[in-house]
Amino acid sequence: MSEPLYRVEGLRYSYGKHFDLDVPELVIEHGESLGIVGPNGSGKSTLLNLLAFIDAPDAGTIYFEGVPSGPESLEARRSVTMLLQVSYLLKRTVFENVAYGLRLRGEMQDASERVREALSWVGLSPDKFARRMWHELSGGEAQRVALASRLVLRPKVLVLDEPTASVDRQSSYLIKDAIDRCRRMFNTSLIIVSHDYLWLNTVTDKLVRMEEGRLVEYVAGNVIHGPWEETGERLFAKRLSDGQVIVSARGTSLQSSAILNPSTITVALEPPKNESALNILKGRILNMSDEVSTENVLVEVVVAQIHLNVRVTKSSAVRLQLVPGKEVWVVFKATSLQWI
Amino acid sequence: MSEPLYRVEGLRYSYGKHFDLDVPELVIEHGESLGIVGPNGSGKSTLLNLLAFIDAPDAGTIYFEGVPSGPESLEARRSVTMLLQVSYLLKRTVFENVAYGLRLRGEMQDASERVREALSWVGLSPDKFARRMWHELSGGEAQRVALASRLVLRPKVLVLDEPTASVDRQSSYLIKDAIDRCRRMFNTSLIIVSHDYLWLNTVTDKLVRMEEGRLVEYVAGNVIHGPWEETGERLFAKRLSDGQVIVSARGTSLQSSAILNPSTITVALEPPKNESALNILKGRILNMSDEVSTENVLVEVVVAQIHLNVRVTKSSAVRLQLVPGKEVWVVFKATSLQWI
Amino acid sequence: SHAQNKGTLLMATTTSTDNTGLLEYLAPQFKKDTGIELLWVAVGTGAALALGENCDVSVLLVHAPDAEKEYMEKGYGAERVQIMYNDYVILGPKDDPAGIKGKSVTEALQAIQQQKARFASRGDNSGTHKAELDLWKQAGIQTPDRESWYLSTGQGMLNTINIAAEQNAYTLADRGTFIKYEDNFKGNPPLVILVEGDKELRNQYSVIPVNPERCPNVKYDLAKEFAQWMASDKTQKLIADFKLLNKQLFYPNAGE
Amino acid sequence: MDYIWQGLQQAAVLIFTLDPETYSAVITTLKVTFTSITLSVIIGVPLGFLLGYFNFPGKKQLRMVVDTLLAIPTVVVGLLVYAFISRRGPLGWTNLLYTVPGIAIAQVFLILPIVISLTATAIEGLDRRLRPTLRSLGAGRVQLALTSLHEARFAVLIAVITAYGRAISEVGIAMMIGGNIKWYTRTMTTAITLETGKGQFSMGIALGVILLLIVFLLNSALVLLRRRTT
Amino acid sequence: MDYIWQGLQQAAVLIFTLDPETYSAVITTLKVTFTSITLSVIIGVPLGFLLGYFNFPGKKQLRMVVDTLLAIPTVVVGLLVYAFISRRGPLGWTNLLYTVPGIAIAQVFLILPIVISLTATAIEGLDRRLRPTLRSLGAGRVQLALTSLHEARFAVLIAVITAYGRAISEVGIAMMIGGNIKWYTRTMTTAITLETGKGQFSMGIALGVILLLIVFLLNSALVLLRRRTT
Ligand SMILES: Nc1ncnc2c1ncn2[C@@H]1O[C@H](COP(=O)(O)OP(=O)(O)OP(=O)(O)O)[C@@H](O)[C@H]1O
Ligand SMILES: Nc1ncnc2c1ncn2[C@@H]1O[C@H](COP(=O)(O)OP(=O)(O)OP(=O)(O)O)[C@@H](O)[C@H]1O
Ligand SMILES: [Mg+2]
Ligand SMILES: [Mg+2]
């Protein structure tokens, strides 16, 4: 097929005056696996609801395999299935919950087998859980039952809103395996929102970031929020709790947020001298994680109350002997901050 | 006061035949900050419900400041406040939700101030959110409102069941600050469940682990679940998906789980020769994080589908040039696995 | 010998004929004699007339002579056959606070009004109510309405008697219902007859088949047969024999 | 006072002798109410679902009208229906007056507002996450409605029980449209009214007790049914 | 048919001329129903809460009894209450028979099951997380009950509206206990029944329309009130 899986044009959705989602363009290819990150309230769930055809947009069109689709297109809606952020189980047994989508589609022939399979994919023993009522589950178990009832459908697109929130670490990798299996076996495409970048990184091919209702290039999590103060020299400044200051080229408003690409930050073991960069901040490494399938490592540095992700190559990490707990200096230019 | 904050004796709680909680003994001191980790369904929420006097135990006694207490002790119940795992907001405005506990206690004099303060602690602008209805919130915002309505009470004990699930990374550190402030200002004691070890580590002084309804010593997350196979030489073996095998001294049943203390594992760059340790497994470093206030780093190594946390000192991490993405060998003895 | 089955005849009647059990007593005999099954709807007099006017029933058995006459004049009824009467009596508490026992109707009502003794009125435009209004007029008293001693109940006869009994009030009732009431109390009721026998107290019942020219759907043949049967000597005897507590309730007077 | 006690005894006698008049009234009552409740559920539950589920302009006003109709007196329903099905009314040709189906149809107007209003309330009380959940699992319109009703089943059941209680206990319509004709359209309630009108209070109590016993049995059957199906 | 139209006209006339008889019946009706609904809410809502909130042995059975009482005919309630408050009854000294408070008290027995059953259902329909949430915030017993009712307020309100509709539309109790005494205990429904019995169908309709108008106004007032308080 030449048509992409999704082609989104001029998508808008708003909740009264509180919030506007605005996605002028978005293309997702068949078999793609897209991760979406972004702070609370940035509109991730709202976007997923639109892509899963649960809500209708205020304006714009979603072409699904070339066909303009919405909540009224049952065909499209049955190809896409979504796990809600706060999942809801029907007031039935676990088995009936997982089988519900199959029942809707009239595919009950081998339902028992498929339900058991889906339950074990998410790490729940069918013998132990299938007969339980919906409320006889722990938080993480309930979340996993909800996920199983999506996986069992072998959907064309699996839309997951924080699938691993309240799931234990071990099980979150189990869920990754289940999702991978789905991709492999049924060529399922994925759209996943998660605050667990590390996990998301291992599951998806591509990450985008949502900020204030808009999709922006993925920049591993450095958003510096306002308020800012004005300084004399045509700059904005943000004073941190320990007295250090971040300076930036002037933005549009003192309330705006700015994005700082992790690749534009460098790490140094000593405060560099004779540097043109205006920002030289002292911090401590909290965490280092693998950017899977690249030669890079993401280093999370705590500067006062702010966490900055810095992208360094593995070789420089080794050369600088970076290790969690180590004190380092992060360096970036005032013009590296991009206003959004 | 000589009496500890909590003294628990012979606590038992069961859900029919599905699950038994059994905590023969537990002491929590005034001002202590206790983290609880453990897999889904291990009984963490159940224990918190008992400690927050929401449910009554089937057997055993909880002494709160020396007084046997339960759901009927309003005094105790008002000293302890809990954030539920899946939080629930009352069908009111955000302001009314946060003020509700104050209203119950007849402390409405400076409520407006206190509510605004609590909202800003959790990173929500009072002007933007106070007047919203309970359903006009994103998932993470709702969670934070629920947290604010606990913080505003300035409780003696704050019991939090996964406070950062569905909260973005940046805000999770904001929440840490809010909790710390609570500790500092009101000498609040904490009992927190989280699957985010990294975050939990930065918030609590002490961690315990829950497994199958029992509290066990904290061992940073290496539990190897059954099923096992029997091998000829009086050992149990677990075959991993890539063909590697973990061997252990015989346990009681082939379904049991074993705990592997991260301190008993060593990391090597080459497969060691002439080693007495039976387990020599090849894996890849996914993540490295700071064990705050120790000289150690926790290194997460993926071996086939299993994630093993290994504790190494910072200096050996530097010496071995450990970096996320690097291939390493993990080495441990068959007798290091402890059956639970 | 049973006559052949000729179907059902629907009648509208007032509650008094139903409540006393007269119809239950006559209907099987009617079926036996004519093969017609009599079904009836017991409602207020006004409603009974309205049902006839709307062609919903084929025949009426009612007791409100003035209203009946007007009804006939409007052409709603085919004919009006006088069947029987009973009489009205004034009931009151045993201790008779207004002292009307043995007086004439006019004197009795005047005494009640003067003493402001309580009086319960049907107040429902029924035959009995209309008769009561006539009696007040004859006694030269403007119909009481908002007087605290005058209770307009707007209910059936038996309920009105009950209310009178509860309130220690006088009331005007038809004898048939009173006997039934007495029966309910095993012959020792709180209210007793204080005034009876005056000519003005007669309560006339008639049968009116609904006019088939206005209402083609009615079973005029059966209705006529019923009217004739009711007026027949045999039935008139049956009516005279209908007794409660060994007291006659209705006095046949067809053809009078 | 005595008649209450006598009424209880009389109820026992009526039951054990299978009194034919009582039996006939019971059967008529059951026929009438089963018909009316069935019709009301078929019409009212979907309407209640629509009213509770969708937001549309005028919804509040519509809801207020339905709630107002909860207060419609039986006699008024009787009068209105009578106006149509009386011989000279526009639907006189249906011959529904003084028949069991006639009473049942008129009762539908009485109890439909109860079914609609309480069903709508039941649907409105459902968790906000249900709608997106069902959509995300691929439910079509009808499946969505059915599952929503199933989720609200306890509240919908009480709606039906309340409506049934109203139908079986009403007397104005059965009187006016049924005519209280013995062996044909006499129901338990019109019989009770008749007996009370006759002053046979104990008989009224007896029939009332039997009526409640029947309802109790129906409720028990429902509970058993519910236990077997869930 | 004509009388429906005439009834509407007549309703207008009665309203605009402030017809004293109608006015008196309206006032009586409001007095009776306000009293009965107030008493029923005071008694029934707490009982409904207890029935819906707590689990105790015999709960199912109790619930079934309450649900059965939803079907109690008004005449039967009338008979039972009459037995007690008639002059020869044990409570005859209260002199409640043929009084407005008498009707109101008797109506309480009629509508209490509605309030209890629907309130219990409303409480049962609440989110399972509400109870632990309120406990975790330090709510005492009473506060817990009040907030739970507040959370279920729409369903509880419909319970009250349904019960009120039943009270204002019932006629058996008002007849039997009130006596339908003109200027004193005649309510709208007993007046309608009377007019219907007289064959004054259009007057029956007129009064029915006025009754529904009143209820509509009450419902509107409630909606306004609700808007102002939430
Ligand atoms: N029903 C609603 N009415 C008004 N505003 C709403 C409503 N639902 C969400 N919002 C607002 O819209 C914005 C986007 O919400 P959304 O749920 O899409 O965020 P999100 O990115 O999923 O956040 P989270 O990480 O917390 O889940 C938020 O600011 C939220 O406050
Ligand atoms: N109402 C219930 N009835 C029966 N079993 C239950 C019930 N609630 C919980 N359980 C079971 O009890 C066990 C402990 O549940 P609990 O909620 O305490 O787990 P948890 O440690 O909090 O898990 P999670 O990390 O998923 O929140 C689980 O196995 C669960 O299946
Ligand atoms: Mg979200
Ligand atoms: Mg839990």
mmCIF file of N, CA and C in Angstrom, chain D residues 22-90:
data_model
loop_
_atom_site.group_PDB
_atom_site.id
_atom_site.type_symbol
_atom_site.label_atom_id
_atom_site.label_comp_id
_atom_site.label_asym_id
_atom_site.label_seq_id
_atom_site.Cartn_x
_atom_site.Cartn_y
_atom_site.Cartn_z
ATOM 1 N N THR D 22 -60.601 -14.514 43.396
ATOM 2 C CA THR D 22 -59.272 -13.989 43.676
ATOM 3 C C THR D 22 -58.298 -14.461 42.602
ATOM 4 N N TYR D 23 -58.410 -15.728 42.295
ATOM 5 C CA TYR D 23 -57.530 -16.320 41.295
ATOM 6 C C TYR D 23 -57.646 -15.569 39.973
ATOM 7 N N SER D 24 -58.895 -15.276 39.585
ATOM 8 C CA SER D 24 -59.131 -14.550 38.338
ATOM 9 C C SER D 24 -58.494 -13.162 38.395
ATOM 10 N N ALA D 25 -58.658 -12.488 39.535
ATOM 11 C CA ALA D 25 -58.075 -11.142 39.647
ATOM 12 C C ALA D 25 -56.550 -11.211 39.599
ATOM 13 N N VAL D 26 -55.981 -12.258 40.224
ATOM 14 C CA VAL D 26 -54.528 -12.405 40.200
ATOM 15 C C VAL D 26 -54.037 -12.584 38.769
ATOM 16 N N ILE D 27 -54.720 -13.468 38.051
ATOM 17 C CA ILE D 27 -54.298 -13.722 36.668
ATOM 18 C C ILE D 27 -54.397 -12.448 35.832
ATOM 19 N N THR D 28 -55.533 -11.748 35.986
ATOM 20 C CA THR D 28 -55.688 -10.501 35.231
ATOM 21 C C THR D 28 -54.580 -9.517 35.575
ATOM 22 N N THR D 29 -54.307 -9.393 36.873
ATOM 23 C CA THR D 29 -53.255 -8.472 37.300
ATOM 24 C C THR D 29 -51.925 -8.837 36.662
ATOM 25 N N LEU D 30 -51.608 -10.127 36.683
ATOM 26 C CA LEU D 30 -50.317 -10.534 36.126
ATOM 27 C C LEU D 30 -50.273 -10.285 34.623
ATOM 28 N N LYS D 31 -51.377 -10.600 33.940
ATOM 29 C CA LYS D 31 -51.416 -10.359 32.495
ATOM 30 C C LYS D 31 -51.175 -8.882 32.206
ATOM 31 N N VAL D 32 -51.940 -8.046 32.903
ATOM 32 C CA VAL D 32 -51.844 -6.608 32.668
ATOM 33 C C VAL D 32 -50.424 -6.116 32.921
ATOM 34 N N THR D 33 -49.900 -6.464 34.096
ATOM 35 C CA THR D 33 -48.614 -5.857 34.481
ATOM 36 C C THR D 33 -47.460 -6.446 33.684
ATOM 37 N N PHE D 34 -47.532 -7.728 33.340
ATOM 38 C CA PHE D 34 -46.445 -8.268 32.519
ATOM 39 C C PHE D 34 -46.425 -7.576 31.165
ATOM 40 N N THR D 35 -47.628 -7.373 30.610
ATOM 41 C CA THR D 35 -47.674 -6.692 29.316
ATOM 42 C C THR D 35 -47.140 -5.268 29.441
ATOM 43 N N SER D 36 -47.640 -4.556 30.439
ATOM 44 C CA SER D 36 -47.244 -3.144 30.509
ATOM 45 C C SER D 36 -45.764 -3.003 30.828
ATOM 46 N N ILE D 37 -45.234 -3.852 31.705
ATOM 47 C CA ILE D 37 -43.820 -3.686 32.036
ATOM 48 C C ILE D 37 -42.958 -4.090 30.841
ATOM 49 N N THR D 38 -43.377 -5.118 30.125
ATOM 50 C CA THR D 38 -42.593 -5.541 28.961
ATOM 51 C C THR D 38 -42.542 -4.422 27.925
ATOM 52 N N LEU D 39 -43.707 -3.868 27.621
ATOM 53 C CA LEU D 39 -43.732 -2.763 26.658
ATOM 54 C C LEU D 39 -42.878 -1.603 27.161
ATOM 55 N N SER D 40 -43.010 -1.290 28.438
ATOM 56 C CA SER D 40 -42.290 -0.131 28.966
ATOM 57 C C SER D 40 -40.789 -0.349 28.933
ATOM 58 N N VAL D 41 -40.366 -1.577 29.195
ATOM 59 C CA VAL D 41 -38.927 -1.853 29.155
ATOM 60 C C VAL D 41 -38.428 -1.746 27.720
ATOM 61 N N ILE D 42 -39.202 -2.310 26.794
ATOM 62 C CA ILE D 42 -38.782 -2.286 25.386
ATOM 63 C C ILE D 42 -38.672 -0.850 24.882
ATOM 64 N N ILE D 43 -39.629 -0.027 25.284
ATOM 65 C CA ILE D 43 -39.603 1.365 24.812
ATOM 66 C C ILE D 43 -38.711 2.224 25.710
ATOM 67 N N GLY D 44 -38.860 2.038 27.017
ATOM 68 C CA GLY D 44 -38.284 2.998 27.955
ATOM 69 C C GLY D 44 -36.802 2.839 28.193
ATOM 70 N N VAL D 45 -36.307 1.617 28.206
ATOM 71 C CA VAL D 45 -34.886 1.438 28.491
ATOM 72 C C VAL D 45 -34.027 2.052 27.387
ATOM 73 N N PRO D 46 -34.343 1.804 26.108
ATOM 74 C CA PRO D 46 -33.559 2.490 25.069
ATOM 75 C C PRO D 46 -33.683 4.013 25.151
ATOM 76 N N LEU D 47 -34.890 4.509 25.384
ATOM 77 C CA LEU D 47 -35.043 5.964 25.482
ATOM 78 C C LEU D 47 -34.254 6.499 26.678
ATOM 79 N N GLY D 48 -34.342 5.796 27.789
ATOM 80 C CA GLY D 48 -33.593 6.214 28.973
ATOM 81 C C GLY D 48 -32.107 6.205 28.695
ATOM 82 N N PHE D 49 -31.660 5.197 27.960
ATOM 83 C CA PHE D 49 -30.246 5.151 27.596
ATOM 84 C C PHE D 49 -29.863 6.388 26.792
ATOM 85 N N LEU D 50 -30.668 6.677 25.761
ATOM 86 C CA LEU D 50 -30.365 7.840 24.920
ATOM 87 C C LEU D 50 -30.334 9.117 25.753
ATOM 88 N N LEU D 51 -31.322 9.250 26.627
ATOM 89 C CA LEU D 51 -31.424 10.467 27.446
ATOM 90 C C LEU D 51 -30.239 10.590 28.408
ATOM 91 N N GLY D 52 -29.791 9.446 28.910
ATOM 92 C CA GLY D 52 -28.691 9.495 29.873
ATOM 93 C C GLY D 52 -27.332 9.577 29.200
ATOM 94 N N TYR D 53 -27.244 9.043 27.994
ATOM 95 C CA TYR D 53 -25.927 8.875 27.373
ATOM 96 C C TYR D 53 -25.502 10.069 26.553
ATOM 97 N N PHE D 54 -26.445 10.611 25.790
ATOM 98 C CA PHE D 54 -26.064 11.669 24.852
ATOM 99 C C PHE D 54 -26.288 13.044 25.437
ATOM 100 N N ASN D 55 -25.495 13.975 24.991
ATOM 101 C CA ASN D 55 -25.751 15.376 25.291
ATOM 102 C C ASN D 55 -26.287 16.019 24.037
ATOM 103 N N PHE D 56 -27.397 16.703 24.156
ATOM 104 C CA PHE D 56 -27.951 17.380 22.990
ATOM 105 C C PHE D 56 -28.674 18.615 23.508
ATOM 106 N N PRO D 57 -28.854 19.601 22.635
ATOM 107 C CA PRO D 57 -29.558 20.796 23.109
ATOM 108 C C PRO D 57 -30.978 20.426 23.507
ATOM 109 N N GLY D 58 -31.431 20.983 24.612
ATOM 110 C CA GLY D 58 -32.782 20.683 25.080
ATOM 111 C C GLY D 58 -32.849 19.457 25.960
ATOM 112 N N LYS D 59 -31.699 18.849 26.214
ATOM 113 C CA LYS D 59 -31.694 17.642 27.041
ATOM 114 C C LYS D 59 -32.240 17.916 28.439
ATOM 115 N N LYS D 60 -31.760 19.004 29.038
ATOM 116 C CA LYS D 60 -32.208 19.340 30.395
ATOM 117 C C LYS D 60 -33.710 19.519 30.444
ATOM 118 N N GLN D 61 -34.227 20.229 29.439
ATOM 119 C CA GLN D 61 -35.664 20.500 29.408
ATOM 120 C C GLN D 61 -36.433 19.186 29.249
ATOM 121 N N LEU D 62 -35.942 18.338 28.348
ATOM 122 C CA LEU D 62 -36.607 17.059 28.119
ATOM 123 C C LEU D 62 -36.625 16.245 29.409
ATOM 124 N N ARG D 63 -35.488 16.270 30.064
ATOM 125 C CA ARG D 63 -35.372 15.529 31.304
ATOM 126 C C ARG D 63 -36.385 16.038 32.329
ATOM 127 N N MET D 64 -36.567 17.355 32.334
ATOM 128 C CA MET D 64 -37.485 17.944 33.303
ATOM 129 C C MET D 64 -38.918 17.519 32.992
ATOM 130 N N VAL D 65 -39.224 17.418 31.708
ATOM 131 C CA VAL D 65 -40.566 16.976 31.333
ATOM 132 C C VAL D 65 -40.791 15.539 31.794
ATOM 133 N N VAL D 66 -39.787 14.698 31.537
ATOM 134 C CA VAL D 66 -39.925 13.300 31.954
ATOM 135 C C VAL D 66 -40.093 13.219 33.468
ATOM 136 N N ASP D 67 -39.278 13.995 34.180
ATOM 137 C CA ASP D 67 -39.371 13.956 35.639
ATOM 138 C C ASP D 67 -40.732 14.452 36.113
ATOM 139 N N THR D 68 -41.264 15.433 35.389
ATOM 140 C CA THR D 68 -42.583 15.931 35.770
ATOM 141 C C THR D 68 -43.633 14.838 35.585
ATOM 142 N N LEU D 69 -43.472 14.070 34.515
ATOM 143 C CA LEU D 69 -44.464 13.025 34.250
ATOM 144 C C LEU D 69 -44.419 11.904 35.285
ATOM 145 N N LEU D 70 -43.373 11.895 36.111
ATOM 146 C CA LEU D 70 -43.359 10.935 37.225
ATOM 147 C C LEU D 70 -44.535 11.205 38.156
ATOM 148 N N ALA D 71 -45.066 12.421 38.075
ATOM 149 C CA ALA D 71 -46.111 12.819 39.011
ATOM 150 C C ALA D 71 -47.490 12.782 38.380
ATOM 151 N N ILE D 72 -47.617 12.146 37.249
ATOM 152 C CA ILE D 72 -48.927 12.148 36.597
ATOM 153 C C ILE D 72 -49.855 11.195 37.354
ATOM 154 N N PRO D 73 -51.033 11.700 37.748
ATOM 155 C CA PRO D 73 -51.938 10.822 38.485
ATOM 156 C C PRO D 73 -52.565 9.787 37.564
ATOM 157 N N THR D 74 -52.833 8.626 38.119
ATOM 158 C CA THR D 74 -53.375 7.542 37.295
ATOM 159 C C THR D 74 -54.698 7.937 36.659
ATOM 160 N N VAL D 75 -55.515 8.672 37.390
ATOM 161 C CA VAL D 75 -56.814 9.053 36.821
ATOM 162 C C VAL D 75 -56.626 9.898 35.577
ATOM 163 N N VAL D 76 -55.613 10.757 35.606
ATOM 164 C CA VAL D 76 -55.397 11.626 34.452
ATOM 165 C C VAL D 76 -54.974 10.786 33.250
ATOM 166 N N VAL D 77 -54.070 9.844 33.480
ATOM 167 C CA VAL D 77 -53.709 8.934 32.391
ATOM 168 C C VAL D 77 -54.963 8.230 31.900
ATOM 169 N N GLY D 78 -55.763 7.754 32.854
ATOM 170 C CA GLY D 78 -57.004 7.074 32.496
ATOM 171 C C GLY D 78 -57.877 7.954 31.620
ATOM 172 N N LEU D 79 -58.051 9.187 32.035
ATOM 173 C CA LEU D 79 -58.898 10.111 31.268
ATOM 174 C C LEU D 79 -58.360 10.317 29.861
ATOM 175 N N LEU D 80 -57.064 10.529 29.770
ATOM 176 C CA LEU D 80 -56.471 10.807 28.459
ATOM 177 C C LEU D 80 -56.612 9.603 27.546
ATOM 178 N N VAL D 81 -56.262 8.440 28.074
ATOM 179 C CA VAL D 81 -56.350 7.245 27.229
ATOM 180 C C VAL D 81 -57.813 6.977 26.876
ATOM 181 N N TYR D 82 -58.682 7.173 27.851
ATOM 182 C CA TYR D 82 -60.113 6.967 27.595
ATOM 183 C C TYR D 82 -60.577 7.841 26.439
ATOM 184 N N ALA D 83 -60.096 9.092 26.413
ATOM 185 C CA ALA D 83 -60.519 10.020 25.362
ATOM 186 C C ALA D 83 -60.212 9.454 23.985
ATOM 187 N N PHE D 84 -59.115 8.701 23.903
ATOM 188 C CA PHE D 84 -58.749 8.169 22.592
ATOM 189 C C PHE D 84 -59.465 6.876 22.262
ATOM 190 N N ILE D 85 -59.588 5.985 23.269
ATOM 191 C CA ILE D 85 -60.103 4.660 22.916
ATOM 192 C C ILE D 85 -61.581 4.509 23.222
ATOM 193 N N SER D 86 -62.197 5.569 23.716
ATOM 194 C CA SER D 86 -63.646 5.487 23.863
ATOM 195 C C SER D 86 -64.230 5.353 22.467
ATOM 196 N N ARG D 87 -65.435 4.768 22.392
ATOM 197 C CA ARG D 87 -66.088 4.507 21.119
ATOM 198 C C ARG D 87 -66.026 5.712 20.192
ATOM 199 N N ARG D 88 -66.276 6.887 20.780
ATOM 200 C CA ARG D 88 -66.330 8.073 19.937
ATOM 201 C C ARG D 88 -64.973 8.750 19.804
ATOM 202 N N GLY D 89 -63.951 8.135 20.396
ATOM 203 C CA GLY D 89 -62.605 8.689 20.254
ATOM 204 C C GLY D 89 -61.976 8.209 18.957
ATOM 205 N N PRO D 90 -60.861 8.808 18.577
ATOM 206 C CA PRO D 90 -60.243 8.481 17.293
ATOM 207 C C PRO D 90 -59.792 7.018 17.198
#
